[in-house]
GROMACS .gro file of C-alpha atoms in nm:
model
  154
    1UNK     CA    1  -1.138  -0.096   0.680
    2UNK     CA    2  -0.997   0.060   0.387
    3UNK     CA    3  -0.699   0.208   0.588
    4UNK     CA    4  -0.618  -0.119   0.707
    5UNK     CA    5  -0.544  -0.285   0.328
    6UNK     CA    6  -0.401   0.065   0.209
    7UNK     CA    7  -0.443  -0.048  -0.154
    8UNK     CA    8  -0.779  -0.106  -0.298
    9UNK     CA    9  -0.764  -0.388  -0.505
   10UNK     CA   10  -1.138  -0.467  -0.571
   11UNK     CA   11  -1.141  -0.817  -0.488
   12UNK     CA   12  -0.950  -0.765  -0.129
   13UNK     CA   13  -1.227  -0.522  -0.053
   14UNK     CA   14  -1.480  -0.717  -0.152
   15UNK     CA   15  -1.308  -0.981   0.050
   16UNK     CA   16  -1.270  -0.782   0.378
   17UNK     CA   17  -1.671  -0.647   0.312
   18UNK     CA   18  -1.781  -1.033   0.311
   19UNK     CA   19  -1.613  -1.107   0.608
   20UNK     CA   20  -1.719  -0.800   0.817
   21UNK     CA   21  -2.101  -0.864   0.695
   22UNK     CA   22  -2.015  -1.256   0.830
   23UNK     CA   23  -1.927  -1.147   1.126
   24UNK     CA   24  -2.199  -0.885   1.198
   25UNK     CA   25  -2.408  -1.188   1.068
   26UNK     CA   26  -2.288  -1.389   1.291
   27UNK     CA   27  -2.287  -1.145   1.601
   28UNK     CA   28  -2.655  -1.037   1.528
   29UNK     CA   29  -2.551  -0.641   1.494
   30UNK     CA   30  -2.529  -0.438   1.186
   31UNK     CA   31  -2.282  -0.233   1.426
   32UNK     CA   32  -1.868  -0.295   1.373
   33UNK     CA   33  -1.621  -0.057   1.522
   34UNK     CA   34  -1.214  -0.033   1.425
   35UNK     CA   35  -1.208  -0.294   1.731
   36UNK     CA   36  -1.430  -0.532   1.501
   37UNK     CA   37  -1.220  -0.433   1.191
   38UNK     CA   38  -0.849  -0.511   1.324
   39UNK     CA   39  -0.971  -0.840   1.441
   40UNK     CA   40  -1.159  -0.952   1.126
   41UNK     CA   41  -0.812  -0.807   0.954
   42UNK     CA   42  -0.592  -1.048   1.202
   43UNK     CA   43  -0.869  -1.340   1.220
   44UNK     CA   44  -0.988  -1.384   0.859
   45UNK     CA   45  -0.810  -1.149   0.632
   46UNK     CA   46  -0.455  -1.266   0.727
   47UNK     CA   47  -0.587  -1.647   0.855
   48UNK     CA   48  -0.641  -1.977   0.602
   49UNK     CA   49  -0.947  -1.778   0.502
   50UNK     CA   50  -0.730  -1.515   0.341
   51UNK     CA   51  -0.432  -1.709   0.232
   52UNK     CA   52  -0.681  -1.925  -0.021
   53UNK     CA   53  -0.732  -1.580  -0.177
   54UNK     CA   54  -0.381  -1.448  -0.161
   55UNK     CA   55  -0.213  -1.785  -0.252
   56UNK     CA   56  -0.250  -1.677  -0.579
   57UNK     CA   57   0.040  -1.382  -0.570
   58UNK     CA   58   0.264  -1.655  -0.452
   59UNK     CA   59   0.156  -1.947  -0.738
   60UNK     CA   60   0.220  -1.636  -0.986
   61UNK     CA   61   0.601  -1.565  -0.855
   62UNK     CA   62   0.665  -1.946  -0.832
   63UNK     CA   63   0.496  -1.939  -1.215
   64UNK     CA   64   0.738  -1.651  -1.327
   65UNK     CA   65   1.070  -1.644  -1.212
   66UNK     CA   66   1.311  -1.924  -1.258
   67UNK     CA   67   1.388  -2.214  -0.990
   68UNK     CA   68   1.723  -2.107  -0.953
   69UNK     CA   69   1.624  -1.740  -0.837
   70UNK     CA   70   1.343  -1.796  -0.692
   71UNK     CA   71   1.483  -1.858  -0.332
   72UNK     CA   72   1.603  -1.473  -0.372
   73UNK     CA   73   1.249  -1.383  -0.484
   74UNK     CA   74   1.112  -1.506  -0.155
   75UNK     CA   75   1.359  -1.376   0.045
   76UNK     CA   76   1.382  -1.020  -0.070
   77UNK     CA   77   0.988  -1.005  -0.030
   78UNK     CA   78   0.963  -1.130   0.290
   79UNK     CA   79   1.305  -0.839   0.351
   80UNK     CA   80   1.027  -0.593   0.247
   81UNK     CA   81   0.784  -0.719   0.457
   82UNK     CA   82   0.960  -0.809   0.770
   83UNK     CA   83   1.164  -0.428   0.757
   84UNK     CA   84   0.883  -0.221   0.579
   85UNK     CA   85   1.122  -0.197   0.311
   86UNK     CA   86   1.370  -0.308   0.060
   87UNK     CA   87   1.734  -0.107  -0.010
   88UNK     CA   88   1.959  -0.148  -0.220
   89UNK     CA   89   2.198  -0.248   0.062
   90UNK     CA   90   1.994  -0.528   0.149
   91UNK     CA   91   1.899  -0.657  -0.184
   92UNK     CA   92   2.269  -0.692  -0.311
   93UNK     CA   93   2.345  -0.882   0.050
   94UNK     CA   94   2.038  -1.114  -0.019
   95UNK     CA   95   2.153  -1.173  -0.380
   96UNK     CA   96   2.512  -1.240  -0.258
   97UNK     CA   97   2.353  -1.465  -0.009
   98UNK     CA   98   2.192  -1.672  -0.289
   99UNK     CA   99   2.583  -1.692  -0.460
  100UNK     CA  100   2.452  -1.431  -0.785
  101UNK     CA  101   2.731  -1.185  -0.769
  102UNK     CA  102   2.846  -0.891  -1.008
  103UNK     CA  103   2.690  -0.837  -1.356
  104UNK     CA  104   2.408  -1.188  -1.294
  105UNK     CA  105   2.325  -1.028  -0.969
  106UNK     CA  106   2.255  -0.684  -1.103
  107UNK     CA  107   2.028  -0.841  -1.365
  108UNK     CA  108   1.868  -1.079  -1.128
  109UNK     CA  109   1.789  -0.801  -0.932
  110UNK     CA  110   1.650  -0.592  -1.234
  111UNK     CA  111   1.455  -0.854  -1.334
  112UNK     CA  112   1.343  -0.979  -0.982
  113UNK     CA  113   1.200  -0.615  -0.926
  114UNK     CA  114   1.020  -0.600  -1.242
  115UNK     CA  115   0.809  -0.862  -1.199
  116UNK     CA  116   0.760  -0.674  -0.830
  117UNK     CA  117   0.654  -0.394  -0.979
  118UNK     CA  118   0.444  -0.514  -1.258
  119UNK     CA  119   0.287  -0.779  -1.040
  120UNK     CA  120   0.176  -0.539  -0.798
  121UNK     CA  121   0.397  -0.641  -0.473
  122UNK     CA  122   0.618  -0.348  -0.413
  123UNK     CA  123   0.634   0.030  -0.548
  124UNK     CA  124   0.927   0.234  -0.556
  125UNK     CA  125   0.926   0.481  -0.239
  126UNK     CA  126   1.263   0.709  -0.287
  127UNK     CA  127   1.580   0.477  -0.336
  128UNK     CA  128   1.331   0.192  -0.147
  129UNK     CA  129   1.106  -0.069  -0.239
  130UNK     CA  130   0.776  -0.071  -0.033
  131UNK     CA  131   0.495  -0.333  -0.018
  132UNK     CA  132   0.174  -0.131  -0.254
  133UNK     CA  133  -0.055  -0.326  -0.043
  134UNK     CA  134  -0.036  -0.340   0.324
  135UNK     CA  135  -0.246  -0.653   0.310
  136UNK     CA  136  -0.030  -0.802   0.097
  137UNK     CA  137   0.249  -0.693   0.299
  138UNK     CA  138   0.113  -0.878   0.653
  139UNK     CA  139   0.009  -1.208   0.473
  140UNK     CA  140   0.377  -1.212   0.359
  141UNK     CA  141   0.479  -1.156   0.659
  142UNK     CA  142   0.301  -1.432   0.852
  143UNK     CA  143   0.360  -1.657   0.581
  144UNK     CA  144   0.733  -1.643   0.505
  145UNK     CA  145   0.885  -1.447   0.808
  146UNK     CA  146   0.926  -1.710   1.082
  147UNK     CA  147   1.266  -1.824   1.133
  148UNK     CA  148   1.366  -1.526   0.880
  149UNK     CA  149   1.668  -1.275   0.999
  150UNK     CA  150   1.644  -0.931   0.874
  151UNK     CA  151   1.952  -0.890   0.646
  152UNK     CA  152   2.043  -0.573   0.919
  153UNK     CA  153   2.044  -0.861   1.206
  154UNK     CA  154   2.312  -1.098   1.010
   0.00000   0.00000   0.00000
């Protein structure tokens, strides 16, 4: 269970423990096995269930960073999620995607991965940018990836 949300963020485990006692609840066992686990993950963590409770990571960015960037925000998060990773190579190609070029680019970006940091979505792995929770990281990516081509694909 734990493995599966990689970072332990008290309220998603209290979130995944809730629905694995529903569902043992529900099964009439106090027995779940990794089988039980990766479908609770897929079926309630990442479903409507889940989204009411990560929702919130979303209403913060939307809160935070400006209208006119936040279309980059988005789409360098769901870059992360969709390739496991952000680089530097694909952030500036996002960012000159959006039309910020140069010196407003640079400090979009700088800014943009601040509030990544700080807010808890991505940690710095190497030259990289990684999704801290891998929770986080598959909500993400069902919410905001369909239709989306990785920046490597363009």
């Amino acid at each position: 269970l734990l493995e599966r949300i990689a970072c332990f963020i008290p309220h998603h485990v209290a979130m995944f423990v809730h629905f694995v006692l529903q569902d043992s609840r529900r099964r009439g066992t106090s027995q779940c096995s990794p089988a039980d686990v990766d479908r609770i993950y897929d079926e309630q963590m990442l479903s409507v269930h889940g989204h009411v409770e990560l929702a919130t990571y979303e209403d913060r960015l939307r809160r935070v960073v400006a209208p006119e960037t936040l279309g980059a925000a988005l789409e360098l998060l769901t870059e992360a999620a969709v390739v496991g990773r952000l680089t530097q190579a694909a952030a500036s190609a996002v960012l000159q995607a959006q039309g910020l070029v140069g010196r407003d680019a640079a400090e979009t970006l700088r800014f943009l991965l601040g509030v990544f940091v700080h807010d808890g979505y991505l940690k710095r792995r190497g030259d990289d940018f990684v999704f801290v929770s891998n929770l986080l990281r598959d909500w993400w990516n069902r919410r905001f990836s369909l239709g989306y081509v990785r920046v490597d694909e363009r």
